[in-house]
XYZ file of N, CA and C in Angstrom:
657
model
N 141.088 171.746 130.315
C 140.294 172.512 129.555
C 138.988 171.544 129.323
N 137.644 172.103 129.935
C 136.590 171.225 129.716
C 136.053 171.051 128.259
N 136.748 171.754 127.403
C 136.462 171.359 126.091
C 137.496 170.684 125.210
N 138.386 169.932 125.922
C 139.516 169.262 125.484
C 139.149 167.954 125.178
N 138.592 167.501 124.016
C 137.898 166.253 123.838
C 138.928 165.005 124.390
N 140.080 165.026 124.043
C 140.928 163.939 124.455
C 140.959 163.751 126.106
N 141.111 164.833 126.755
C 141.314 164.894 128.224
C 140.014 164.490 128.701
N 138.631 165.025 128.245
C 137.448 164.652 128.919
C 137.010 163.272 128.707
N 137.198 162.803 127.504
C 136.785 161.447 126.910
C 137.763 160.441 127.664
N 138.654 160.893 128.234
C 139.493 159.740 128.801
C 139.648 159.856 130.307
N 138.766 160.622 131.037
C 138.518 160.628 132.371
C 138.715 159.242 133.278
N 137.969 158.365 132.290
C 137.709 157.127 133.126
C 138.331 155.951 132.447
N 139.412 156.374 131.681
C 140.270 155.368 130.987
C 140.822 154.382 131.819
N 141.319 154.722 133.077
C 141.973 153.735 133.809
C 140.939 152.652 134.299
N 139.524 153.284 134.596
C 138.634 152.230 134.891
C 138.113 151.240 133.837
N 138.235 151.729 132.702
C 138.095 151.004 131.463
C 139.008 149.785 131.434
N 140.137 150.005 131.574
C 141.341 149.089 131.671
C 140.977 147.978 132.703
N 140.502 148.511 133.856
C 140.403 147.558 135.083
C 139.249 146.727 134.916
N 138.072 147.247 134.469
C 136.703 146.796 134.228
C 136.377 146.319 132.992
N 136.499 145.279 132.442
C 135.979 144.811 131.051
C 134.545 145.177 130.959
N 133.690 145.132 131.857
C 132.240 145.142 131.615
C 132.061 146.975 131.463
N 132.729 147.773 132.181
C 132.561 149.204 131.951
C 132.969 149.530 130.588
N 133.983 149.049 130.069
C 134.499 149.345 128.905
C 133.612 148.837 127.716
N 133.111 147.681 127.959
C 131.976 147.123 126.924
C 130.604 148.125 126.988
N 130.550 148.644 128.231
C 129.095 149.492 128.291
C 129.392 150.600 127.485
N 130.496 151.321 127.869
C 130.786 152.531 127.067
C 130.837 152.422 125.641
N 131.559 151.283 125.106
C 131.747 151.023 123.734
C 130.229 150.949 123.089
N 129.434 150.109 123.836
C 128.043 150.000 123.248
C 127.308 151.230 123.307
N 127.382 152.083 124.340
C 126.749 153.347 124.366
C 127.175 154.313 123.176
N 128.531 154.405 122.898
C 128.807 155.371 121.950
C 129.155 154.917 120.518
N 129.229 153.350 120.493
C 129.541 153.022 119.129
C 128.581 152.051 118.405
N 127.573 151.479 119.249
C 126.618 150.460 118.829
C 125.258 150.856 119.132
N 124.923 151.329 120.262
C 123.573 151.582 120.389
C 122.904 153.026 119.538
N 121.886 152.359 118.929
C 121.310 153.541 117.951
C 119.779 153.901 118.681
N 119.510 155.154 118.697
C 118.145 155.375 118.999
C 117.686 156.508 118.098
N 116.357 156.784 118.248
C 115.819 157.880 117.465
C 116.169 159.218 117.972
N 116.191 160.228 117.165
C 116.460 161.746 117.539
C 115.158 162.191 117.642
N 114.664 162.454 119.024
C 113.251 162.671 119.433
C 112.899 163.972 118.662
N 111.837 163.970 118.081
C 111.183 165.209 117.492
C 111.896 165.748 116.086
N 112.855 164.810 115.621
C 113.262 165.240 114.318
C 113.329 164.182 113.206
N 113.501 163.106 113.455
C 113.597 162.112 112.568
C 113.207 160.729 113.046
N 112.629 159.809 112.305
C 112.380 158.374 112.661
C 113.671 157.549 112.604
N 114.542 158.129 111.950
C 115.944 157.406 111.580
C 116.476 157.112 113.034
N 117.176 156.006 113.294
C 117.976 155.783 114.490
C 119.461 156.172 114.015
N 120.119 156.660 115.240
C 121.482 157.001 114.995
C 122.217 156.782 116.267
N 123.583 157.188 116.238
C 124.284 156.935 117.438
C 124.160 158.179 118.273
N 123.275 158.378 119.237
C 123.043 159.711 119.901
C 124.118 160.146 120.631
N 124.638 159.286 121.244
C 125.815 159.553 122.011
C 126.970 160.097 121.523
N 127.321 159.458 120.425
C 128.462 159.803 119.429
C 128.022 161.375 118.841
N 126.895 161.257 118.505
C 126.488 162.708 117.923
C 126.444 163.590 118.854
N 126.183 163.467 120.076
C 126.229 164.427 121.265
C 127.856 164.817 121.455
N 128.489 163.993 121.224
C 129.993 164.060 121.614
C 130.540 164.939 120.526
N 130.465 164.718 119.295
C 130.678 165.355 118.162
C 130.231 166.833 118.281
N 129.041 167.159 118.432
C 128.493 168.593 118.840
C 129.212 169.241 119.822
N 129.484 168.483 121.075
C 130.151 169.199 122.280
C 131.597 169.769 121.841
N 132.333 169.004 121.243
C 133.617 169.248 120.980
C 134.055 169.670 119.514
N 133.051 169.626 118.628
C 133.241 170.216 117.415
C 131.781 170.741 116.876
N 131.310 171.754 117.520
C 130.047 172.276 117.466
C 129.750 172.620 115.857
N 128.527 172.487 115.483
C 128.226 172.969 114.165
C 127.122 173.895 114.200
N 126.461 173.987 115.486
C 125.451 175.067 115.513
C 125.974 176.431 116.063
N 125.578 177.540 115.571
C 126.225 178.848 115.882
C 126.146 178.965 117.372
N 124.982 178.536 117.996
C 124.930 178.952 119.525
C 125.826 178.272 120.122
N 126.257 177.111 119.912
C 127.166 176.437 120.652
C 128.594 176.916 120.542
N 128.801 177.183 119.192
C 130.030 178.032 118.774
C 130.418 179.242 119.549
N 129.293 180.032 119.772
C 129.237 181.258 120.354
C 129.646 181.340 121.961
N 129.383 180.216 122.380
C 129.158 179.768 123.980
C 130.343 179.165 124.358
N 131.384 178.959 123.555
C 132.531 178.038 124.006
C 133.287 178.713 125.012
N 133.378 179.992 124.892
C 134.059 180.671 125.902
C 133.576 180.681 127.270
N 132.235 180.756 127.296
C 131.488 180.562 128.571
C 131.510 179.336 129.229
N 131.392 178.287 128.427
C 131.554 177.004 128.855
C 133.013 176.701 129.531
N 134.101 177.362 128.924
C 135.391 177.111 129.615
C 135.301 177.957 131.063
N 134.824 178.981 131.139
C 134.697 179.801 132.258
C 133.930 179.017 133.376
N 132.597 178.748 132.995
C 131.609 177.974 133.948
C 132.439 176.553 134.370
N 132.987 176.024 133.490
C 133.800 174.587 133.798
C 134.489 174.824 134.841
N 135.283 176.072 134.947
C 136.325 176.192 136.043
C 135.520 176.400 137.250
N 134.479 177.154 137.355
C 133.587 177.623 138.410
C 132.923 176.210 139.021
N 132.414 175.500 138.109
C 131.726 174.339 138.340
C 132.607 173.298 139.197
N 133.741 173.054 138.521
C 134.702 172.050 139.108
C 135.253 172.641 140.585
N 135.464 173.857 140.665
C 136.098 174.211 142.009
C 134.847 173.963 143.133
N 133.512 174.459 142.829
C 132.237 174.076 143.723
C 132.177 172.729 143.861
N 132.375 171.842 142.931
C 132.160 170.416 142.862
C 133.120 169.907 143.724
N 134.484 170.239 143.787
C 135.522 169.784 144.738
C 135.375 170.315 146.056
N 134.936 171.401 146.155
C 134.543 171.971 147.570
C 133.564 170.938 148.245
N 132.574 170.698 147.516
C 131.434 169.918 148.043
C 131.851 168.514 148.372
N 132.595 167.947 147.428
C 133.087 166.447 147.510
C 133.992 166.378 148.720
N 134.918 167.317 149.053
C 135.837 167.464 150.063
C 135.213 167.939 151.579
N 134.192 168.254 151.531
C 133.743 168.735 152.594
C 133.542 167.693 153.649
N 134.188 167.796 154.790
C 134.272 166.726 155.924
C 132.896 166.329 156.442
N 132.003 167.229 156.360
C 130.679 166.997 156.839
C 129.758 166.175 155.941
N 130.288 165.895 154.747
C 129.652 165.039 153.955
C 130.442 163.827 153.681
N 129.475 162.741 153.201
C 129.815 161.452 153.352
C 130.989 161.090 152.231
N 130.882 161.784 151.104
C 131.540 161.736 149.981
C 133.000 161.966 150.300
N 133.395 162.514 151.252
C 134.876 162.874 151.581
C 135.420 161.628 152.302
N 134.477 160.883 152.419
C 135.248 159.339 153.258
C 135.691 158.612 151.989
N 135.324 158.755 150.685
C 135.549 157.964 149.667
C 136.810 158.584 148.825
N 137.235 159.749 149.231
C 138.409 160.293 148.504
C 139.682 159.774 148.692
N 140.352 159.322 147.744
C 141.894 159.016 148.045
C 142.548 160.162 148.342
N 142.384 161.408 147.766
C 143.148 162.441 148.089
C 143.067 163.010 149.518
N 142.030 162.624 150.406
C 141.921 162.726 151.553
C 141.998 161.419 152.665
N 142.443 160.322 151.971
C 142.838 159.083 152.446
C 141.476 158.672 153.291
N 140.273 158.686 152.599
C 138.896 158.462 153.122
C 139.006 157.168 153.901
N 138.239 157.068 154.932
C 138.176 155.770 155.655
C 137.312 154.710 154.983
N 136.764 155.164 154.007
C 135.813 153.979 153.255
C 136.348 153.715 151.840
N 137.518 154.043 151.633
C 138.381 153.681 150.393
C 138.533 152.123 150.381
N 138.453 151.827 149.338
C 138.520 150.143 149.120
C 139.798 149.672 150.081
N 140.986 150.388 149.898
C 142.113 149.713 150.762
C 142.075 150.047 152.263
N 141.142 151.014 152.717
C 140.998 151.258 154.088
C 139.867 150.404 154.636
N 139.236 149.634 154.035
C 138.079 148.667 154.334
C 138.591 147.266 154.552
N 138.046 146.538 155.240
C 138.261 144.980 155.317
C 137.604 144.298 154.187
N 138.103 142.945 154.054
C 137.519 141.991 153.145
C 136.185 141.585 153.632
N 135.889 141.483 154.853
C 134.762 141.125 155.350
C 133.550 142.322 154.983
N 133.965 143.577 155.038
C 133.087 144.558 154.457
C 132.751 144.549 153.065
N 133.842 144.194 152.196
C 133.829 143.981 150.746
C 132.813 143.062 150.665
N 133.044 141.862 151.305
C 131.948 140.494 150.981
C 130.443 140.831 151.430
N 130.634 141.802 152.338
C 129.080 142.108 152.887
C 128.219 142.954 152.009
N 129.126 143.564 151.024
C 128.432 144.459 150.082
C 127.878 143.821 148.824
N 128.428 142.396 148.708
C 128.020 141.620 147.280
C 126.399 141.551 147.410
N 126.119 141.865 146.188
C 124.519 141.624 145.997
C 123.812 142.775 146.566
N 124.321 143.952 147.095
C 123.764 145.046 147.435
C 123.433 146.159 146.596
N 122.387 146.945 146.629
C 122.021 147.888 145.761
C 123.047 149.159 145.853
N 123.800 149.660 144.677
C 124.475 150.809 144.757
C 123.937 151.958 144.201
N 122.568 152.131 144.207
C 122.007 153.089 143.877
C 120.673 153.404 144.840
N 120.037 154.485 144.686
C 118.954 154.823 145.457
C 117.775 155.124 144.876
N 117.372 154.183 144.062
C 116.078 154.019 143.174
C 114.856 153.955 144.129
N 115.040 153.196 145.041
C 113.835 152.954 146.012
C 113.382 154.336 146.689
N 114.626 155.060 147.037
C 114.468 156.375 147.723
C 113.771 157.228 146.920
N 113.647 157.187 145.680
C 113.353 158.058 144.860
C 112.542 157.513 143.831
N 111.402 156.888 144.488
C 110.428 156.098 143.416
C 109.709 157.120 142.357
N 109.118 158.148 142.734
C 108.508 158.969 141.771
C 109.505 159.358 140.632
N 110.878 159.796 141.077
C 111.891 160.035 140.130
C 112.361 159.025 139.189
N 112.492 157.837 139.993
C 112.565 156.684 139.106
C 111.463 156.174 138.246
N 110.407 156.306 138.543
C 109.346 156.063 137.564
C 109.298 156.986 136.487
N 109.496 158.180 136.697
C 109.514 159.375 135.815
C 110.682 159.030 134.874
N 111.824 158.747 135.309
C 112.877 158.439 134.493
C 112.666 157.216 133.512
N 112.034 156.315 134.232
C 111.690 155.053 133.244
C 110.725 155.350 132.072
N 109.713 156.225 132.352
C 108.793 156.811 131.375
C 109.652 157.436 130.272
N 110.612 158.212 130.664
C 111.225 158.927 129.415
C 112.164 158.039 128.905
N 112.898 157.145 129.559
C 113.618 156.231 128.741
C 112.874 155.316 127.870
N 111.843 154.925 128.233
C 110.985 153.905 127.581
C 110.161 154.674 126.277
N 109.392 155.767 126.892
C 108.544 156.334 125.817
C 108.758 157.752 125.319
N 110.130 158.241 125.799
C 110.516 159.598 125.679
C 109.715 160.676 125.921
N 108.766 160.406 127.000
C 107.947 161.383 127.509
C 107.613 161.040 128.925
N 106.762 161.749 129.521
C 106.025 161.446 130.875
C 104.529 161.282 130.610
N 103.933 160.690 131.368
C 102.519 160.673 131.244
C 101.675 162.003 131.596
N 100.515 162.314 131.216
C 99.856 163.373 131.275
C 99.616 163.806 132.763
N 99.438 162.726 133.824
C 99.190 163.062 135.074
C 100.281 163.987 135.699
N 101.588 163.170 135.464
C 102.550 163.876 135.910
C 103.061 165.151 135.421
N 102.930 165.397 133.913
C 103.269 166.584 133.359
C 102.250 167.781 133.935
N 100.883 167.162 133.868
C 100.072 168.274 134.247
C 100.021 168.621 135.806
N 100.236 167.651 136.559
C 100.228 167.792 138.105
C 101.586 168.700 138.480
N 102.818 168.550 137.936
C 103.831 169.374 138.254
C 103.701 170.728 137.652
N 103.256 170.716 136.611
C 103.152 172.156 135.860
C 102.194 172.952 136.438
N 101.046 172.490 136.939
C 99.978 173.170 137.597
C 100.371 173.623 138.835
N 100.992 172.529 139.578
C 101.600 173.171 141.098
C 102.648 174.173 140.970
N 103.355 173.992 139.938
C 104.538 175.169 139.755
C 104.132 176.467 139.566
N 103.186 176.489 138.598
C 102.496 177.702 138.051
C 101.665 178.327 139.159
N 100.966 177.664 139.872
C 100.370 178.181 141.168
C 100.971 178.399 142.227
N 102.340 177.990 142.454
C 102.909 177.931 143.562
C 102.425 177.286 144.805
N 101.710 176.218 144.500
C 101.120 175.375 145.679
C 102.212 174.755 146.546
N 103.302 174.469 146.107
C 104.294 173.774 146.921
C 105.368 174.914 147.284
N 105.205 175.959 147.227
C 106.174 177.059 147.759
C 106.097 177.228 149.332
N 107.106 177.513 149.831
C 107.026 177.619 151.339
C 107.550 178.923 151.755
N 107.084 179.660 152.946
C 107.299 180.746 153.523
C 108.450 180.106 154.485
N 109.017 181.308 155.247
C 110.021 180.802 156.098
C 109.545 179.967 157.419
N 108.492 180.171 157.690
C 107.716 179.512 158.844
C 107.390 177.923 158.247
N 107.748 177.705 157.219
C 107.242 176.356 156.684
C 105.990 175.932 156.189
N 105.144 176.974 156.348
C 103.676 176.792 155.851
C 103.543 176.823 154.423
N 102.593 176.168 153.837
C 102.440 176.235 152.407
C 101.710 177.539 152.032
N 102.032 177.978 150.924
C 101.362 179.049 150.412
C 101.142 179.155 149.008
N 100.328 179.693 148.456
C 100.176 179.791 146.749
C 100.472 181.368 146.347
N 101.113 181.496 145.318
C 101.327 182.698 144.731
C 100.231 183.045 143.704
N 99.310 183.769 144.127
C 98.038 184.162 143.311
C 97.479 185.362 143.884
N 97.003 186.368 142.959
C 96.485 187.526 143.498
C 95.145 187.300 144.067
N 94.432 186.230 143.634
C 93.001 186.073 144.021
C 93.025 184.813 145.116
N 92.973 185.258 146.432
C 93.064 184.214 147.427
C 91.830 183.056 147.427
N 90.810 183.436 146.879
C 89.616 182.513 146.959
C 89.920 181.451 145.763
N 90.413 182.011 144.708
C 90.973 181.345 143.524
C 92.048 180.267 143.874
N 92.933 180.727 144.692
C 94.267 180.007 144.939
C 93.753 178.984 145.941
N 92.945 179.074 146.793
C 92.507 178.073 147.746
C 91.481 177.004 146.900
N 90.730 177.382 145.986
C 90.059 176.393 145.281
C 90.961 175.508 144.288
N 92.080 176.326 143.949
C 93.043 175.461 143.011
C 93.795 174.498 143.935
N 94.189 174.918 145.215
C 94.805 174.135 146.132
C 93.870 172.799 146.383
N 92.812 173.048 146.669
C 91.649 171.983 146.906
C 91.626 171.053 145.681
N 91.330 171.684 144.583
C 91.300 170.874 143.396
C 92.542 170.027 143.167
N 93.467 170.400 143.308
C 94.918 169.711 143.195
C 94.902 168.524 144.169
N 94.574 168.938 145.389
C 94.652 167.926 146.391
C 93.669 166.660 146.200
N 92.365 166.990 145.595
C 91.388 166.158 145.394
C 91.812 165.221 144.210
N 92.488 165.786 143.295
C 92.994 165.148 142.031
C 93.959 163.998 142.375
N 94.847 164.730 143.316
C 95.962 163.791 143.746
C 95.591 162.643 144.499
N 94.588 162.885 145.507
C 94.081 161.668 146.196
C 93.250 160.791 145.247
N 92.580 161.240 144.390
C 91.715 160.360 143.451
C 92.701 159.565 142.545
N 93.867 160.015 142.192
C 94.900 159.510 141.220
C 95.815 158.632 141.879
N 96.049 158.805 143.302
C 97.074 158.248 143.989
C 97.276 156.646 143.987
N 96.135 156.117 144.028
C 96.142 154.482 144.043
C 96.724 153.895 142.730
N 96.123 154.609 141.421
C 96.660 154.143 140.337
C 97.984 154.478 140.031
N 98.550 155.764 140.330
C 99.784 156.280 140.140
C 100.879 155.183 141.045
N 100.360 154.896 142.122
C 101.287 154.277 143.010
C 101.398 152.995 142.507
N 100.400 152.300 142.007
C 100.597 150.994 141.318
C 101.381 151.039 139.968
N 101.181 152.121 139.190
C 101.916 152.163 138.071
C 103.589 152.565 138.427
N 103.704 153.185 139.430
C 105.074 153.486 139.902
C 105.875 152.241 140.380
N 105.035 151.317 141.043
C 105.515 150.365 141.646
C 105.774 149.274 140.599
N 104.992 149.172 139.589
C 105.407 148.388 138.342
C 106.607 148.801 137.560
N 106.541 150.085 137.453
C 107.939 150.529 136.815
C 109.224 150.432 137.482
N 109.179 150.483 138.954
C 110.302 150.138 139.690
C 110.714 148.765 139.591
N 109.811 147.745 139.561
C 109.911 146.532 139.317
C 110.535 146.253 138.148
N 110.177 146.921 137.107
C 110.759 146.720 135.805
C 112.416 147.050 135.900
N 112.510 148.125 136.472
C 113.809 148.543 136.532
C 114.847 147.623 137.222
N 114.112 147.238 138.396
C 114.763 146.158 139.090
C 115.212 144.834 138.395
N 114.066 144.259 137.612
C 114.341 143.107 136.893
C 115.418 143.417 135.745
N 115.422 144.496 135.238
C 116.346 145.008 133.970
C 117.767 144.899 134.604
N 117.827 145.612 135.860
C 119.254 145.664 136.504
C 119.789 144.076 136.826
N 118.817 143.306 137.261
C 119.077 141.941 137.705
C 119.543 141.251 136.349
N 118.812 141.370 135.304
C 119.147 140.686 133.962
C 120.736 141.158 133.674
N 120.809 142.374 133.771
C 122.239 142.991 133.335
C 123.444 142.266 134.115
N 123.024 142.127 135.461
C 123.916 141.398 136.535
C 124.205 140.098 136.026
N 123.142 139.478 135.772
C 123.253 138.079 135.323
C 124.167 137.898 134.014
N 123.829 138.756 133.210
C 124.619 138.566 131.819
C 126.182 138.962 132.092
N 126.364 139.926 132.978
C 127.668 140.229 133.312
C 128.531 139.286 133.898
N 127.717 138.206 134.621
C 128.600 137.244 135.293
C 128.927 136.133 134.390
């Protein structure tokens, strides 16, 4: 049952026993780290603990009324997730013990393990814009005006929509207006690009430094 609190909150209990750092991380997140509840109060609170309580012991009527749907969707989601993970055409299948994946820890050599020391286990650099946007939300609880306006404007006008032949088109009744909007968006993007790239690189560097700091503390 996806709404069984004991079951859901103990999914990673084995790893918590094996990895002290992971256990300390979750303890910190749920029992020690206090943050402001955005948009409601300046008071800091245990947001993860509050979220857990509302998930499994809902007080809002909308959450109470959707319990049955959450259970139904949970089954559908997990079936779809397992199907994706076990797909032999996807690399995730190579890490599954249920399929005796060739990239499991026990199926790889000591030399391979040692070669991975110090390597990144995330793809932040491959998602620079996403990473910078996440950093803004984590640090300032919002994104800058440029990102918000640009994404919203492009989405509303359909500037990045694609037809089957791969060409860009804009969903707009006025073709002349659509063309001027595309030009305006491109000009704005080109003018802002240098400063945005510089800001994004700075945010990525901060992320890397923060991760390095945590790794050093863990050692």
